[in-house]
mmCIF file of C-alpha atoms in Angstrom:
data_model
loop_
_atom_site.group_PDB
_atom_site.id
_atom_site.type_symbol
_atom_site.label_atom_id
_atom_site.label_comp_id
_atom_site.label_asym_id
_atom_site.label_seq_id
_atom_site.Cartn_x
_atom_site.Cartn_y
_atom_site.Cartn_z
ATOM 1 C CA UNK A 187 -0.018 0.013 0.085
ATOM 2 C CA UNK A 188 1.267 3.519 -0.777
ATOM 3 C CA UNK A 189 0.637 6.259 1.822
ATOM 4 C CA UNK A 190 1.353 9.900 1.226
ATOM 5 C CA UNK A 191 2.015 11.305 4.702
ATOM 6 C CA UNK A 192 1.853 15.047 5.236
ATOM 7 C CA UNK A 193 3.497 16.454 8.394
ATOM 8 C CA UNK A 194 6.426 18.472 9.787
ATOM 9 C CA UNK A 195 9.879 17.165 10.474
ATOM 10 C CA UNK A 196 12.336 18.852 12.600
ATOM 11 C CA UNK A 197 15.870 18.470 11.167
ATOM 12 C CA UNK A 198 17.372 18.857 14.647
ATOM 13 C CA UNK A 199 15.755 15.961 16.466
ATOM 14 C CA UNK A 200 13.279 13.060 16.022
ATOM 15 C CA UNK A 201 9.577 13.901 16.219
ATOM 16 C CA UNK A 202 6.350 11.961 16.199
ATOM 17 C CA UNK A 203 6.529 12.218 12.372
ATOM 18 C CA UNK A 204 9.583 9.982 12.245
ATOM 19 C CA UNK A 205 7.833 7.386 14.464
ATOM 20 C CA UNK A 206 4.754 7.453 12.243
ATOM 21 C CA UNK A 207 6.909 6.997 9.059
ATOM 22 C CA UNK A 208 8.725 4.169 10.791
ATOM 23 C CA UNK A 209 5.516 2.480 11.714
ATOM 24 C CA UNK A 210 4.220 2.628 8.145
ATOM 25 C CA UNK A 211 7.534 1.011 6.947
ATOM 26 C CA UNK A 212 7.147 -1.812 9.502
ATOM 27 C CA UNK A 213 3.915 -2.792 7.968
ATOM 28 C CA UNK A 214 5.362 -2.728 4.488
ATOM 29 C CA UNK A 215 3.805 0.478 3.351
ATOM 30 C CA UNK A 216 5.537 2.572 0.690
ATOM 31 C CA UNK A 217 5.521 6.055 2.145
ATOM 32 C CA UNK A 218 6.112 9.406 0.551
ATOM 33 C CA UNK A 219 6.507 12.405 2.916
ATOM 34 C CA UNK A 220 5.193 15.945 2.278
ATOM 35 C CA UNK A 221 6.354 18.900 4.434
ATOM 36 C CA UNK A 222 3.157 20.689 5.242
ATOM 37 C CA UNK A 223 5.025 23.690 6.668
ATOM 38 C CA UNK A 224 7.246 24.305 3.622
ATOM 39 C CA UNK A 225 6.274 27.947 3.149
ATOM 40 C CA UNK A 226 8.501 30.281 1.008
ATOM 41 C CA UNK A 227 7.879 33.299 3.260
ATOM 42 C CA UNK A 228 8.359 33.403 7.173
ATOM 43 C CA UNK A 229 5.437 33.358 9.309
ATOM 44 C CA UNK A 230 6.016 36.872 10.712
ATOM 45 C CA UNK A 231 5.418 38.249 7.196
ATOM 46 C CA UNK A 232 2.483 36.007 6.379
ATOM 47 C CA UNK A 233 0.699 36.820 9.484
ATOM 48 C CA UNK A 234 0.815 40.607 8.733
ATOM 49 C CA UNK A 235 -0.020 40.529 5.008
ATOM 50 C CA UNK A 236 -3.132 38.408 4.176
ATOM 51 C CA UNK A 237 -2.574 38.252 0.493
ATOM 52 C CA UNK A 238 0.974 36.904 0.869
ATOM 53 C CA UNK A 239 -0.425 34.251 3.294
ATOM 54 C CA UNK A 240 -2.976 33.277 0.779
ATOM 55 C CA UNK A 241 -0.418 33.114 -2.033
ATOM 56 C CA UNK A 242 1.950 30.915 -0.082
ATOM 57 C CA UNK A 243 -0.849 28.633 1.316
ATOM 58 C CA UNK A 244 -2.189 28.173 -2.187
ATOM 59 C CA UNK A 245 1.303 27.463 -3.550
ATOM 60 C CA UNK A 246 1.878 24.893 -0.796
ATOM 61 C CA UNK A 247 -1.503 23.030 -1.503
ATOM 62 C CA UNK A 248 -0.591 23.050 -5.401
ATOM 63 C CA UNK A 249 2.634 21.224 -4.334
ATOM 64 C CA UNK A 250 0.790 18.616 -2.406
ATOM 65 C CA UNK A 251 -1.432 17.834 -5.367
ATOM 66 C CA UNK A 252 1.583 17.562 -7.633
ATOM 67 C CA UNK A 253 3.202 15.167 -5.205
ATOM 68 C CA UNK A 254 0.001 13.107 -5.231
ATOM 69 C CA UNK A 255 -0.189 12.957 -8.950
ATOM 70 C CA UNK A 256 3.358 11.749 -9.112
ATOM 71 C CA UNK A 257 3.286 9.290 -6.234
ATOM 72 C CA UNK A 258 -0.341 7.872 -6.705
ATOM 73 C CA UNK A 259 -1.067 6.873 -3.146
ATOM 74 C CA UNK A 260 -4.056 4.917 -1.884
ATOM 75 C CA UNK A 261 -4.065 6.777 1.378
ATOM 76 C CA UNK A 262 -3.377 10.408 2.197
ATOM 77 C CA UNK A 263 -2.718 11.097 6.023
ATOM 78 C CA UNK A 264 -2.551 14.628 7.205
ATOM 79 C CA UNK A 265 -1.045 15.314 10.594
ATOM 80 C CA UNK A 266 -2.056 18.717 11.888
ATOM 81 C CA UNK A 267 -4.618 19.947 9.474
ATOM 82 C CA UNK A 268 -3.963 23.733 9.526
ATOM 83 C CA UNK A 269 -2.470 24.315 6.124
ATOM 84 C CA UNK A 270 -4.319 21.897 3.838
ATOM 85 C CA UNK A 271 -7.353 23.538 2.109
ATOM 86 C CA UNK A 272 -10.801 21.834 1.687
ATOM 87 C CA UNK A 273 -10.572 22.078 -1.981
ATOM 88 C CA UNK A 274 -7.236 20.220 -1.989
ATOM 89 C CA UNK A 275 -8.647 17.439 -0.111
ATOM 90 C CA UNK A 276 -11.636 17.063 -2.480
ATOM 91 C CA UNK A 277 -9.256 17.055 -5.350
ATOM 92 C CA UNK A 278 -7.324 14.260 -3.705
ATOM 93 C CA UNK A 279 -10.503 12.282 -3.317
ATOM 94 C CA UNK A 280 -11.320 12.545 -6.987
ATOM 95 C CA UNK A 281 -7.998 10.733 -7.561
ATOM 96 C CA UNK A 282 -9.312 7.751 -5.758
ATOM 97 C CA UNK A 283 -7.390 8.558 -2.595
ATOM 98 C CA UNK A 284 -8.809 7.826 0.905
ATOM 99 C CA UNK A 285 -8.102 10.793 3.103
ATOM 100 C CA UNK A 286 -7.410 11.039 6.862
ATOM 101 C CA UNK A 287 -6.794 13.807 9.259
ATOM 102 C CA UNK A 288 -4.966 13.185 12.550
ATOM 103 C CA UNK A 289 -5.315 16.329 14.824
ATOM 104 C CA UNK A 290 -2.359 16.835 17.267
ATOM 105 C CA UNK A 291 -1.944 19.758 19.518
ATOM 106 C CA UNK A 292 -4.464 21.243 21.934
ATOM 107 C CA UNK A 293 -6.983 23.460 19.824
ATOM 108 C CA UNK A 294 -5.370 26.845 20.113
ATOM 109 C CA UNK A 295 -6.369 27.647 16.623
ATOM 110 C CA UNK A 296 -9.035 25.135 15.441
ATOM 111 C CA UNK A 297 -10.935 27.214 12.960
ATOM 112 C CA UNK A 298 -9.110 26.012 9.749
ATOM 113 C CA UNK A 299 -9.283 22.364 11.164
ATOM 114 C CA UNK A 300 -12.943 22.585 11.811
ATOM 115 C CA UNK A 301 -13.589 23.991 8.194
ATOM 116 C CA UNK A 302 -11.250 21.174 6.602
ATOM 117 C CA UNK A 303 -12.354 18.243 8.685
ATOM 118 C CA UNK A 304 -15.716 17.852 7.155
ATOM 119 C CA UNK A 305 -13.984 16.923 3.741
ATOM 120 C CA UNK A 306 -11.819 13.965 5.060
ATOM 121 C CA UNK A 307 -12.988 10.489 4.935
ATOM 122 C CA UNK A 308 -11.724 9.897 8.430
ATOM 123 C CA UNK A 309 -10.626 12.047 11.330
ATOM 124 C CA UNK A 310 -8.400 10.801 14.150
ATOM 125 C CA UNK A 311 -7.826 12.890 17.157
ATOM 126 C CA UNK A 312 -4.966 12.823 19.649
ATOM 127 C CA UNK A 313 -7.304 14.157 22.490
ATOM 128 C CA UNK A 314 -10.952 13.750 23.122
ATOM 129 C CA UNK A 315 -11.199 17.521 23.301
ATOM 130 C CA UNK A 316 -10.950 17.742 19.567
ATOM 131 C CA UNK A 317 -13.669 15.021 19.317
ATOM 132 C CA UNK A 318 -15.894 17.186 21.549
ATOM 133 C CA UNK A 319 -15.253 20.292 19.493
ATOM 134 C CA UNK A 320 -15.536 18.640 16.070
ATOM 135 C CA UNK A 321 -18.737 16.734 17.103
ATOM 136 C CA UNK A 322 -20.431 20.049 17.868
ATOM 137 C CA UNK A 323 -19.748 20.976 14.130
ATOM 138 C CA UNK A 324 -21.377 17.609 13.097
ATOM 139 C CA UNK A 325 -18.105 16.115 11.761
ATOM 140 C CA UNK A 326 -18.399 12.525 10.951
ATOM 141 C CA UNK A 327 -16.068 9.513 11.266
ATOM 142 C CA UNK A 328 -14.398 10.775 14.301
ATOM 143 C CA UNK A 329 -11.912 8.364 16.174
ATOM 144 C CA UNK A 330 -9.836 8.917 19.287
ATOM 145 C CA UNK A 331 -6.284 7.952 18.476
ATOM 146 C CA UNK A 332 -3.456 9.085 21.100
ATOM 147 C CA UNK A 333 -0.008 9.161 19.765
ATOM 148 C CA UNK A 334 1.354 6.730 22.457
ATOM 149 C CA UNK A 335 5.122 6.008 21.928
ATOM 150 C CA UNK A 336 7.558 3.695 19.993
ATOM 151 C CA UNK A 337 9.055 1.154 22.248
ATOM 152 C CA UNK A 338 12.060 0.845 19.950
ATOM 153 C CA UNK A 339 13.029 4.474 20.952
ATOM 154 C CA UNK A 340 11.254 4.722 24.322
ATOM 155 C CA UNK A 341 12.632 2.181 26.797
ATOM 156 C CA UNK A 342 14.815 1.970 29.911
ATOM 157 C CA UNK A 343 18.400 2.289 29.011
ATOM 158 C CA UNK A 344 21.615 1.435 30.837
ATOM 159 C CA UNK A 345 23.541 4.714 31.871
ATOM 160 C CA UNK A 346 27.274 5.313 32.402
ATOM 161 C CA UNK A 347 28.277 6.718 35.732
ATOM 162 C CA UNK A 348 28.721 10.106 34.031
ATOM 163 C CA UNK A 349 25.298 9.999 32.542
ATOM 164 C CA UNK A 350 23.802 9.009 35.884
ATOM 165 C CA UNK A 351 25.430 12.008 37.552
ATOM 166 C CA UNK A 352 24.280 14.216 34.777
ATOM 167 C CA UNK A 353 20.530 13.064 34.643
ATOM 168 C CA UNK A 354 20.087 11.435 37.951
ATOM 169 C CA UNK A 355 17.265 12.867 40.174
ATOM 170 C CA UNK A 356 14.690 11.859 42.699
ATOM 171 C CA UNK A 357 12.037 13.818 40.768
ATOM 172 C CA UNK A 358 12.226 15.095 37.160
ATOM 173 C CA UNK A 359 10.113 17.148 34.920
ATOM 174 C CA UNK A 360 10.545 17.445 31.142
ATOM 175 C CA UNK A 361 8.439 20.262 29.462
ATOM 176 C CA UNK A 362 8.230 23.809 28.517
ATOM 177 C CA UNK A 363 7.430 27.027 30.252
ATOM 178 C CA UNK A 364 6.349 30.271 28.511
ATOM 179 C CA UNK A 365 7.115 33.860 29.831
ATOM 180 C CA UNK A 366 5.283 35.630 27.148
ATOM 181 C CA UNK A 367 1.608 36.142 26.274
ATOM 182 C CA UNK A 368 0.373 32.820 27.384
ATOM 183 C CA UNK A 369 2.427 32.538 30.474
ATOM 184 C CA UNK A 370 -0.634 32.340 32.724
ATOM 185 C CA UNK A 371 -1.496 28.984 30.960
ATOM 186 C CA UNK A 372 1.784 27.614 32.578
ATOM 187 C CA UNK A 373 0.986 28.796 36.043
ATOM 188 C CA UNK A 374 -0.320 25.394 37.181
ATOM 189 C CA UNK A 375 2.827 23.810 35.942
ATOM 190 C CA UNK A 376 5.084 26.225 37.756
ATOM 191 C CA UNK A 377 3.156 26.144 40.935
ATOM 192 C CA UNK A 378 3.175 22.249 41.107
ATOM 193 C CA UNK A 379 6.945 22.230 40.607
ATOM 194 C CA UNK A 380 7.398 24.875 43.274
ATOM 195 C CA UNK A 381 5.861 22.381 45.791
ATOM 196 C CA UNK A 382 8.861 20.033 45.126
ATOM 197 C CA UNK A 383 11.802 22.323 45.841
ATOM 198 C CA UNK A 384 12.531 20.345 49.076
ATOM 199 C CA UNK A 385 13.512 17.264 46.868
ATOM 200 C CA UNK A 386 16.245 16.471 44.536
ATOM 201 C CA UNK A 387 14.318 17.951 41.472
ATOM 202 C CA UNK A 388 15.565 18.295 37.857
ATOM 203 C CA UNK A 389 13.800 20.310 35.273
ATOM 204 C CA UNK A 390 14.393 20.225 31.607
ATOM 205 C CA UNK A 391 12.702 22.041 28.714
ATOM 206 C CA UNK A 392 12.615 25.194 26.557
ATOM 207 C CA UNK A 393 11.583 28.548 28.322
ATOM 208 C CA UNK A 394 12.780 27.835 31.784
ATOM 209 C CA UNK A 395 15.929 29.918 31.247
ATOM 210 C CA UNK A 396 13.504 32.945 31.089
ATOM 211 C CA UNK A 397 12.540 32.468 34.745
ATOM 212 C CA UNK A 398 13.493 35.554 36.925
ATOM 213 C CA UNK A 399 16.804 35.187 38.690
ATOM 214 C CA UNK A 400 15.119 35.141 42.003
ATOM 215 C CA UNK A 401 12.641 32.370 41.066
ATOM 216 C CA UNK A 402 12.706 29.382 43.388
ATOM 217 C CA UNK A 403 12.926 26.917 40.593
ATOM 218 C CA UNK A 404 15.933 28.627 38.875
ATOM 219 C CA UNK A 405 18.525 26.381 40.626
ATOM 220 C CA UNK A 406 16.660 23.150 39.569
ATOM 221 C CA UNK A 407 16.923 23.822 35.847
ATOM 222 C CA UNK A 408 19.193 21.157 34.225
ATOM 223 C CA UNK A 409 18.811 22.008 30.494
ATOM 224 C CA UNK A 410 16.744 23.790 28.067
ATOM 225 C CA UNK A 411 16.377 22.484 24.509
ATOM 226 C CA UNK A 412 16.560 18.831 25.286
ATOM 227 C CA UNK A 413 16.392 16.188 22.403
ATOM 228 C CA UNK A 414 14.109 13.149 22.776
ATOM 229 C CA UNK A 415 17.131 10.835 23.036
ATOM 230 C CA UNK A 416 18.002 12.583 26.269
ATOM 231 C CA UNK A 417 14.563 12.348 27.617
ATOM 232 C CA UNK A 418 14.879 8.450 27.577
ATOM 233 C CA UNK A 419 18.130 8.967 29.745
ATOM 234 C CA UNK A 420 16.281 11.469 32.069
ATOM 235 C CA UNK A 421 13.424 9.137 32.669
ATOM 236 C CA UNK A 422 15.773 6.070 33.051
ATOM 237 C CA UNK A 423 17.753 7.957 35.692
ATOM 238 C CA UNK A 424 14.904 9.340 37.838
ATOM 239 C CA UNK A 425 12.802 7.796 40.513
ATOM 240 C CA UNK A 426 9.742 9.784 39.840
ATOM 241 C CA UNK A 427 8.637 11.651 36.714
ATOM 242 C CA UNK A 428 6.174 14.533 36.874
ATOM 243 C CA UNK A 429 3.750 15.602 34.103
ATOM 244 C CA UNK A 430 1.643 18.530 34.389
ATOM 245 C CA UNK A 431 -0.445 19.098 31.141
ATOM 246 C CA UNK A 432 -0.908 22.500 29.570
ATOM 247 C CA UNK A 433 -4.143 24.107 30.453
ATOM 248 C CA UNK A 434 -5.964 27.411 29.348
ATOM 249 C CA UNK A 435 -6.342 28.993 32.713
ATOM 250 C CA UNK A 436 -9.281 31.096 31.422
ATOM 251 C CA UNK A 437 -11.090 28.064 30.552
ATOM 252 C CA UNK A 438 -11.715 28.919 26.893
ATOM 253 C CA UNK A 439 -9.828 26.076 25.452
ATOM 254 C CA UNK A 440 -10.260 22.670 26.625
ATOM 255 C CA UNK A 441 -7.427 20.083 26.799
ATOM 256 C CA UNK A 442 -8.076 16.637 27.822
ATOM 257 C CA UNK A 443 -5.429 14.724 25.921
ATOM 258 C CA UNK A 444 -2.683 12.575 27.232
ATOM 259 C CA UNK A 445 0.774 13.969 26.459
ATOM 260 C CA UNK A 446 2.948 11.432 24.585
ATOM 261 C CA UNK A 447 5.328 11.787 27.553
ATOM 262 C CA UNK A 448 2.777 9.804 29.644
ATOM 263 C CA UNK A 449 3.614 6.823 27.401
ATOM 264 C CA UNK A 450 7.157 7.499 27.074
ATOM 265 C CA UNK A 451 7.713 7.768 30.874
ATOM 266 C CA UNK A 452 6.040 4.480 31.664
ATOM 267 C CA UNK A 453 7.906 2.871 28.767
ATOM 268 C CA UNK A 454 11.148 3.839 30.398
ATOM 269 C CA UNK A 455 10.132 2.244 33.611
ATOM 270 C CA UNK A 456 9.788 5.343 35.924
ATOM 271 C CA UNK A 457 7.096 5.998 38.394
ATOM 272 C CA UNK A 458 4.767 8.484 36.935
ATOM 273 C CA UNK A 459 2.885 11.190 38.920
ATOM 274 C CA UNK A 460 0.431 13.119 36.578
ATOM 275 C CA UNK A 461 -2.396 15.583 37.030
ATOM 276 C CA UNK A 462 -6.015 14.678 36.738
ATOM 277 C CA UNK A 463 -6.263 14.594 33.022
ATOM 278 C CA UNK A 464 -9.356 13.062 31.550
ATOM 279 C CA UNK A 465 -7.812 11.087 28.691
ATOM 280 C CA UNK A 466 -4.936 9.848 30.958
ATOM 281 C CA UNK A 467 -7.427 8.268 33.397
ATOM 282 C CA UNK A 468 -9.445 6.835 30.635
ATOM 283 C CA UNK A 469 -6.350 4.949 29.379
ATOM 284 C CA UNK A 470 -4.537 4.229 32.772
ATOM 285 C CA UNK A 471 -5.609 3.307 36.338
ATOM 286 C CA UNK A 472 -4.447 5.491 39.207
ATOM 287 C CA UNK A 473 -2.485 3.355 41.767
ATOM 288 C CA UNK A 474 -1.922 0.607 39.235
ATOM 289 C CA UNK A 475 -0.199 2.266 36.143
ATOM 290 C CA UNK A 476 0.342 5.798 37.585
#
């Protein structure tokens, strides 16, 4: 079977897109990748000038159709859904291609996805908040499909003494913090970690370097832009891993989904302490798995 997979790949580290491509190969699918963020113009320009945004978006969608004409897949899988236009999806379907959307992040900007989702043959959602939102717009063929993890990458690893010294903690947290417009949405995360400063705590993730110098958590920060291959070492070296999910503190945007880190931590064999997240508790049992 031939699959045209549309997503985003970060050249600096492995992402879920790499895991999905690997999964297709393992079941003998011939896969062609399309970069769905391959814009010519930077976002700061497109966001300010509407006709340039439209031009670049149409150009991107035209390239996707050209790729489909050349590759002739049986299935088109779109991860994300923000940049692929409804007309493009309909044209793919006229080629005899089955189309599927897989929503990923919490719905900060869901307008384009709501519009496009009606045109896909199947819609898979990382979190049940997306199913709730799309159901309200009468989108059909909705399916809950968390990303989970890949046991080839995510597993307990043996650490050298130097690595255990570098990554070893009683309690670890891997995740971001934002000091800008949406910083209030990370208040729950920061408050939870501030309750753990009497322990051997280690924090890794982007944004924490922007904490004020006097912040209690400053001395617990071990690293900023940490690659996934380091996460495995961090989780293998800790006793307890903490996950505090992103939440919109104003309550405007629901987020029920289980972070892929939930699966990754458990796959690495660490004890996981996680907040009361709806999808997590639908998949795992407190006191048994968590």
